[in-house]
PDB file of C-alpha atoms in Angstrom:
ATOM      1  CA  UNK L   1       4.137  11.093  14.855  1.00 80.00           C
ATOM      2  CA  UNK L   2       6.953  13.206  14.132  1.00 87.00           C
ATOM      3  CA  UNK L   3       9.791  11.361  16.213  1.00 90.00           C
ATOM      4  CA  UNK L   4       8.354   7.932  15.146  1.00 89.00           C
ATOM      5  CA  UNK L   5       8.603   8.753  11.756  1.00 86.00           C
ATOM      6  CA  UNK L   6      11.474  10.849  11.162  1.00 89.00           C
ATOM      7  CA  UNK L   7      14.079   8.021  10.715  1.00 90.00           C
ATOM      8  CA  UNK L   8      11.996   7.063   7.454  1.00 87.00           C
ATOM      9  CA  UNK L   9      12.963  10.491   5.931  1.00 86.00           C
ATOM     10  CA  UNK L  10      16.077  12.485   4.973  1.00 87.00           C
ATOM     11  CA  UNK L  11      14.081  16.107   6.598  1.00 89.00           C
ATOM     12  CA  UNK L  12      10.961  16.236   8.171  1.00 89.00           C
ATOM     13  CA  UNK L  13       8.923  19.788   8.473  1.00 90.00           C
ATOM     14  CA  UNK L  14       5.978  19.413  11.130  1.00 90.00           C
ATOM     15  CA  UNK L  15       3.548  22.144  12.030  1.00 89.00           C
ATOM     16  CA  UNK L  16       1.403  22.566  15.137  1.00 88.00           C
ATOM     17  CA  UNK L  17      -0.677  25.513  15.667  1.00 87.00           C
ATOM     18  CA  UNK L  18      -0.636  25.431  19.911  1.00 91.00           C
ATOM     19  CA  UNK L  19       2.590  26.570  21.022  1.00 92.00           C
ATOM     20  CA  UNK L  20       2.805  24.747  24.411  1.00 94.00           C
ATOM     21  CA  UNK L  21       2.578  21.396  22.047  1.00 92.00           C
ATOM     22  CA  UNK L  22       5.308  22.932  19.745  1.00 91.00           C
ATOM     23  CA  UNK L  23       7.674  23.054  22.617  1.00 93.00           C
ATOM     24  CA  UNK L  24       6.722  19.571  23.572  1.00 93.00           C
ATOM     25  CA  UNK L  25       7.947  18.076  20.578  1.00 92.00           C
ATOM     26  CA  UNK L  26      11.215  20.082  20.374  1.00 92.00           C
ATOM     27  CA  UNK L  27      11.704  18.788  23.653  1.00 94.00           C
ATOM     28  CA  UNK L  28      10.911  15.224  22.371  1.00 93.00           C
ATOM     29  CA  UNK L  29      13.037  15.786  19.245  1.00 94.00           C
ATOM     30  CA  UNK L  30      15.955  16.692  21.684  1.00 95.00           C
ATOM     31  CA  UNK L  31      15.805  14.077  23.796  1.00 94.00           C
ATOM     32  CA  UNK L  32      15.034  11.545  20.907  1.00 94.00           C
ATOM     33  CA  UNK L  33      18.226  12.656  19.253  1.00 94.00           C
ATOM     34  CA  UNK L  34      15.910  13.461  16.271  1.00 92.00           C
ATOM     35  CA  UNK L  35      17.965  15.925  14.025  1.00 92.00           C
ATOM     36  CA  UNK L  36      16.212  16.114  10.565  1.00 90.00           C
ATOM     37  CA  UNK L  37      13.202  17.407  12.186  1.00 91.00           C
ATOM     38  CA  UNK L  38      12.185  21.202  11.422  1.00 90.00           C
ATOM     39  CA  UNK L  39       9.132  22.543  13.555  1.00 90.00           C
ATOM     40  CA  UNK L  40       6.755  25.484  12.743  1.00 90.00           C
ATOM     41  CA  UNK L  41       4.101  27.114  14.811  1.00 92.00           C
ATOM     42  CA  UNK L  42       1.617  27.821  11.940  1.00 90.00           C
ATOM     43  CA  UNK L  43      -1.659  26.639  10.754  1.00 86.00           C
ATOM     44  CA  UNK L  44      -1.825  24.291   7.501  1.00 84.00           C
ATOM     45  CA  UNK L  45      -3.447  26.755   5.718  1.00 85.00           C
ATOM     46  CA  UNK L  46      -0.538  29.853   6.766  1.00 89.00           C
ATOM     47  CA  UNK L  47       1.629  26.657   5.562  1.00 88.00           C
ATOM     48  CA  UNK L  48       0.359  26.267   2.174  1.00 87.00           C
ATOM     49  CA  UNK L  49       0.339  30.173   1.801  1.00 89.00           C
ATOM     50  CA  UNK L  50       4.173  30.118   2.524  1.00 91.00           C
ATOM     51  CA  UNK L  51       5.113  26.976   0.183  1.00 88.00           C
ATOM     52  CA  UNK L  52       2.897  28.774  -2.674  1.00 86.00           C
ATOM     53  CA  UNK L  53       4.628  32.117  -1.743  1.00 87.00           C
ATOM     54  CA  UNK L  54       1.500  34.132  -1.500  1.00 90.00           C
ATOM     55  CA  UNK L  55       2.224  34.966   1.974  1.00 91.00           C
ATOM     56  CA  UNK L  56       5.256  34.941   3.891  1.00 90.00           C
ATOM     57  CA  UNK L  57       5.463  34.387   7.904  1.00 91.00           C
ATOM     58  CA  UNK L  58       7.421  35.573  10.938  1.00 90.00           C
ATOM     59  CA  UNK L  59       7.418  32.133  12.444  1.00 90.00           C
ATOM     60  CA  UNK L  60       8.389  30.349   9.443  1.00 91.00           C
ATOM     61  CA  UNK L  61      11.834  32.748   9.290  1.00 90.00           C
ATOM     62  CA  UNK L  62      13.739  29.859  10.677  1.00 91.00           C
ATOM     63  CA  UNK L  63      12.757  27.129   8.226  1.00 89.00           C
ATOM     64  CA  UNK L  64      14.207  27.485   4.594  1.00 89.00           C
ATOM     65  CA  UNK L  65      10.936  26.215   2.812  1.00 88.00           C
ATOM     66  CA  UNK L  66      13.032  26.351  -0.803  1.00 86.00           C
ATOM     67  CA  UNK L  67      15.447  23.643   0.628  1.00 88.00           C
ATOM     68  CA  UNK L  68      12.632  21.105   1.311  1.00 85.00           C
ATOM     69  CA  UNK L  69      12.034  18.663  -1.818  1.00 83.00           C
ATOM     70  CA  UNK L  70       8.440  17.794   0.332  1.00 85.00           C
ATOM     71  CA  UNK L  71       7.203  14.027  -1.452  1.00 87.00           C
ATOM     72  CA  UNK L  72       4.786  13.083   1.750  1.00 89.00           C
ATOM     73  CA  UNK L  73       2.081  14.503   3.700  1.00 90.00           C
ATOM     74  CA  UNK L  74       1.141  13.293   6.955  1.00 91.00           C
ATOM     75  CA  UNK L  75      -2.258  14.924   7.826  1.00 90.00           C
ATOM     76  CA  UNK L  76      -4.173  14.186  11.396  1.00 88.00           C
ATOM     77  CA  UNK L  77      -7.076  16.435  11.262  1.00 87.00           C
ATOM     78  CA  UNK L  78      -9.523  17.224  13.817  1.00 85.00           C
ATOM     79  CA  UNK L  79     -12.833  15.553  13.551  1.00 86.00           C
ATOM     80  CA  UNK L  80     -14.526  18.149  11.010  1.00 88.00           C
ATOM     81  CA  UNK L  81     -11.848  16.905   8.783  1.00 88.00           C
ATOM     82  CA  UNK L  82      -9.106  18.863   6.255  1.00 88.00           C
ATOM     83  CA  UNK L  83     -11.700  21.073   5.396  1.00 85.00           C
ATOM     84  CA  UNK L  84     -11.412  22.296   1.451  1.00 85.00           C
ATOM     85  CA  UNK L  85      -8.620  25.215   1.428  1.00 84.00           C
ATOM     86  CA  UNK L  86      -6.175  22.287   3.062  1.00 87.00           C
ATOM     87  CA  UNK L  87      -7.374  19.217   0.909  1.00 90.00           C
ATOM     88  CA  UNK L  88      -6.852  20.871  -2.478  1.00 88.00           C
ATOM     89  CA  UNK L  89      -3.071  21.526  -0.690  1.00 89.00           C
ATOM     90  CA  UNK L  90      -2.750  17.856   0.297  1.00 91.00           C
ATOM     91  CA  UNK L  91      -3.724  16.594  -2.983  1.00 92.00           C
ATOM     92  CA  UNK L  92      -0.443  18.327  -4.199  1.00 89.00           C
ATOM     93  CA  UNK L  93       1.900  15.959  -2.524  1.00 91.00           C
ATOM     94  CA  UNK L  94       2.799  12.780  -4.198  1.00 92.00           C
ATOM     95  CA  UNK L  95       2.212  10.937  -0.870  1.00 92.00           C
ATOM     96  CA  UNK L  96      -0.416  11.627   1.780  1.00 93.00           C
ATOM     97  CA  UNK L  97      -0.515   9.749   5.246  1.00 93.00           C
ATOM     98  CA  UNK L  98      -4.155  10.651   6.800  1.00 94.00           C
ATOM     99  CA  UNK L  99      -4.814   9.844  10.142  1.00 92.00           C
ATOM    100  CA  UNK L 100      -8.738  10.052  11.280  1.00 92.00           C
ATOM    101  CA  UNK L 101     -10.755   9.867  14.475  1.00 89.00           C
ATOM    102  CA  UNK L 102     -13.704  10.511  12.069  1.00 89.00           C
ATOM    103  CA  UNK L 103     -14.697   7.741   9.886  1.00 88.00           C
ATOM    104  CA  UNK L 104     -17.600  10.118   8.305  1.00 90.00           C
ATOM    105  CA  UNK L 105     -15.302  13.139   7.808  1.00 92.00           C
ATOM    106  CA  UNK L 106     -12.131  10.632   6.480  1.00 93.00           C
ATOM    107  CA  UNK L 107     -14.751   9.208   3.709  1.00 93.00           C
ATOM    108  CA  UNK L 108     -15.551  13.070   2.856  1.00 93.00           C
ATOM    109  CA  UNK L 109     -11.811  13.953   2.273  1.00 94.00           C
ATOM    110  CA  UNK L 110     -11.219  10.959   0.977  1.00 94.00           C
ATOM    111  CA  UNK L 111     -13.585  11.366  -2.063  1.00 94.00           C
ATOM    112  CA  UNK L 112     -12.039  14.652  -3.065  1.00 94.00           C
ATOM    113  CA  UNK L 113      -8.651  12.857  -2.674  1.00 95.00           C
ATOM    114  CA  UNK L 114      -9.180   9.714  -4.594  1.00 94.00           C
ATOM    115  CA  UNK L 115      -9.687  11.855  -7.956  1.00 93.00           C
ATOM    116  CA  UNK L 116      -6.115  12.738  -7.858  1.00 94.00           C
ATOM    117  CA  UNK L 117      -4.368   9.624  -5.496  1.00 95.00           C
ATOM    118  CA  UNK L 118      -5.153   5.968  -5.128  1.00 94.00           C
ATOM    119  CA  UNK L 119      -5.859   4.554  -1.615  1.00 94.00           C
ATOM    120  CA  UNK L 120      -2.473   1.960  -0.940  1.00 93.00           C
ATOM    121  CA  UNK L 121      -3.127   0.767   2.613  1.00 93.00           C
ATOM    122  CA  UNK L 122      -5.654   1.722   5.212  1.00 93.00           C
ATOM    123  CA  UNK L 123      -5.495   0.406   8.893  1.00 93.00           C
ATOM    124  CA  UNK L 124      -8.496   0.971  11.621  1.00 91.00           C
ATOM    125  CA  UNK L 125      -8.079   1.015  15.256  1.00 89.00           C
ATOM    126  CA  UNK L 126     -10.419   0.372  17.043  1.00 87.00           C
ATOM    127  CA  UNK L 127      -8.986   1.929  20.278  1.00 84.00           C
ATOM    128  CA  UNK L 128     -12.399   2.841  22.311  1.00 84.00           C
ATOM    129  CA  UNK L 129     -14.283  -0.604  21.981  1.00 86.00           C
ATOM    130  CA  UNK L 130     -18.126  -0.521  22.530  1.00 88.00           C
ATOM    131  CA  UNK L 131     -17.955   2.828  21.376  1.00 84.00           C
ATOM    132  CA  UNK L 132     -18.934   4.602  17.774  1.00 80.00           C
ATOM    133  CA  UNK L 133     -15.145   6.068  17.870  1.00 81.00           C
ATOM    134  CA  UNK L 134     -12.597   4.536  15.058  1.00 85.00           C
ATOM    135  CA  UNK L 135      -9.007   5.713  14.556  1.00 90.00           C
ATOM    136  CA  UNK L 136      -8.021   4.742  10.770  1.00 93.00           C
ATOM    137  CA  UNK L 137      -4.494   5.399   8.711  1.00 93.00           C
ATOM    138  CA  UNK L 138      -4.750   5.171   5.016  1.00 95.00           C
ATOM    139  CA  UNK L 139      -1.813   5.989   2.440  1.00 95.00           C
ATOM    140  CA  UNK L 140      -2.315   7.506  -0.480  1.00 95.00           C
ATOM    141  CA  UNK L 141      -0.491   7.545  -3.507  1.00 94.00           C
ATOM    142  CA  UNK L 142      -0.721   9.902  -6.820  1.00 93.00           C
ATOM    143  CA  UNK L 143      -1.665   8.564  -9.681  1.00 88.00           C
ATOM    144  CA  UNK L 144       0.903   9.342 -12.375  1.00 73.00           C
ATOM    145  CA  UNK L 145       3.124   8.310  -9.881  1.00 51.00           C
ATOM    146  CA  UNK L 146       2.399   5.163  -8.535  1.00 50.00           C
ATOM    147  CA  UNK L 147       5.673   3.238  -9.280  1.00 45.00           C
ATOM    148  CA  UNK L 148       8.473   5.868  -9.458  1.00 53.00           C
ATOM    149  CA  UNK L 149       7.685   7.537  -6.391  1.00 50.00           C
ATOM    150  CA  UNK L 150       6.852   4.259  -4.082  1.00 50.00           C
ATOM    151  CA  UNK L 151      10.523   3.276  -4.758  1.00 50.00           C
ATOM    152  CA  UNK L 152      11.972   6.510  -3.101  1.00 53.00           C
ATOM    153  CA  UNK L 153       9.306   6.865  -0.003  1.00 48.00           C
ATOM    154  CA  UNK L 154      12.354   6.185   2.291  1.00 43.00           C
ATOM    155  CA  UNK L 155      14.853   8.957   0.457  1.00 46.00           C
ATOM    156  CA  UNK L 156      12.239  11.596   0.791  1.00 51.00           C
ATOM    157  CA  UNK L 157      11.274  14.462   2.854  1.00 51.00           C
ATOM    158  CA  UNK L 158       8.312  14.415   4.554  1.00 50.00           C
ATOM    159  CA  UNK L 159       5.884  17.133   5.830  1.00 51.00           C
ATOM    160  CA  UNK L 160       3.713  16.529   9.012  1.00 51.00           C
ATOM    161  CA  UNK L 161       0.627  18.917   9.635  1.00 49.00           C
ATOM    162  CA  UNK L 162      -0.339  18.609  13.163  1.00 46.00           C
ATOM    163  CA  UNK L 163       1.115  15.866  15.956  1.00 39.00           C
ATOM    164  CA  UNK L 164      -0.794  13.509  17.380  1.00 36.00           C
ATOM    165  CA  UNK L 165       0.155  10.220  19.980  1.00 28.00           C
ATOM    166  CA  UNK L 166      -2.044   7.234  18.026  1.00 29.00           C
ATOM    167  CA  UNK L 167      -0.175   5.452  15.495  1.00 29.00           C
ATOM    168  CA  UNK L 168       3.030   5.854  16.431  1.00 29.00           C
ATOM    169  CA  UNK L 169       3.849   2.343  15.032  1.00 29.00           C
ATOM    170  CA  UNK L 170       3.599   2.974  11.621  1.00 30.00           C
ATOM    171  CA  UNK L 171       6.795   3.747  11.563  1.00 31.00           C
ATOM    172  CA  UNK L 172       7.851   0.322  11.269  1.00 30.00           C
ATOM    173  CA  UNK L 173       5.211  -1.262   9.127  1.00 31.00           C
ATOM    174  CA  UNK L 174       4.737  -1.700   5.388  1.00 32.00           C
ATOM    175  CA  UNK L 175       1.709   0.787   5.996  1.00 35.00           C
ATOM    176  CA  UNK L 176       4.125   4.202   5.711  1.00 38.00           C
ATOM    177  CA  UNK L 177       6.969   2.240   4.360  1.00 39.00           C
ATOM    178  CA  UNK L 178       6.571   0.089   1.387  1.00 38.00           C
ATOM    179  CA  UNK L 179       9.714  -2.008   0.313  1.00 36.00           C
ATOM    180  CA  UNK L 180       9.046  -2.759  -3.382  1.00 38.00           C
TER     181      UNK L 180
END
């Protein structure tokens, strides 16, 4: 996701916890010619920790956190979802992008998240067919801030927890990028 989507934002901070796949985007970044792009080998919850300043971290040294004005959240859990620690951090951003490849644990999250953000667009994939497997892409958008903040989703930073390879056209679609 991170290459795809980093011409929709001014800086992008992803985070990946496996190092080999940390090195694998660099390399993609590189070769991509994607320059805005910061990435951090650290967990989403050592990441919330650092933006909240309760903790600080070795391999967050290079990244000045303080010079990121973060506005979206693009989440792609594993399968037992955000989990609560990292949902109560997500519902912080203005704008959340959650990517699922668990329809059960997506509608979980999703009820915790719909008290603070309304559901904008979802997509489903059906990528496995015959199969019980969905991939879905909903945006969310905070309440109070429904119509100032959807006209500056393109002037924004963004923050990406974890890298996956499904949707990597949303990019281009009114799903991530709404032209209002």
């Amino acid at each position: 996701f991170t290459v795809a989507l980093a011409p929709c934002f001014r800086r992008v901070l992803a985070t990946e916890l496996v190092k080999a796949l940390v090195e694998a985007a660099r390399c993609n970044a590189e070769l991509n010619k994607a320059e805005n792009i910061d990435l951090a080998r650290v967990s989403s919850e050592e990441l919330a920790q650092a933006l909240e300043g309760t903790r600080s971290f070795q391999r967050l040294q290079h990244v000045d956190l303080r010079s990121y004005q973060l506005n979206t959240v693009l989440v792609d859990p594993p399968r037992a979802g955000l989990g609560s620690q990292v949902v109560e951090f997500v519902a912080s951003f203005p704008r959340i992008v959650y990517i699922s490849c668990n329809p059960e644990t997506l509608h979980k999250d999703l009820l915790i998240l719909r008290r603070t953000h309304e559901v904008r667009r979802v997509a489903a994939f059906d990528q496995f067919p015959y199969t019980e497997h969905l991939e879905a892409g909903v945006l969310l958008v905070r309440r109070r801030a429904l119509t100032a903040q959807l006209s500056k989703i393109r002037s924004g930073h963004t923050l990406l927890l974890g890298f996956g390879t499904l949707l990597l056209a949303l990019a281009g679609h009114r799903h991530v990028r709404d032209r209002k």
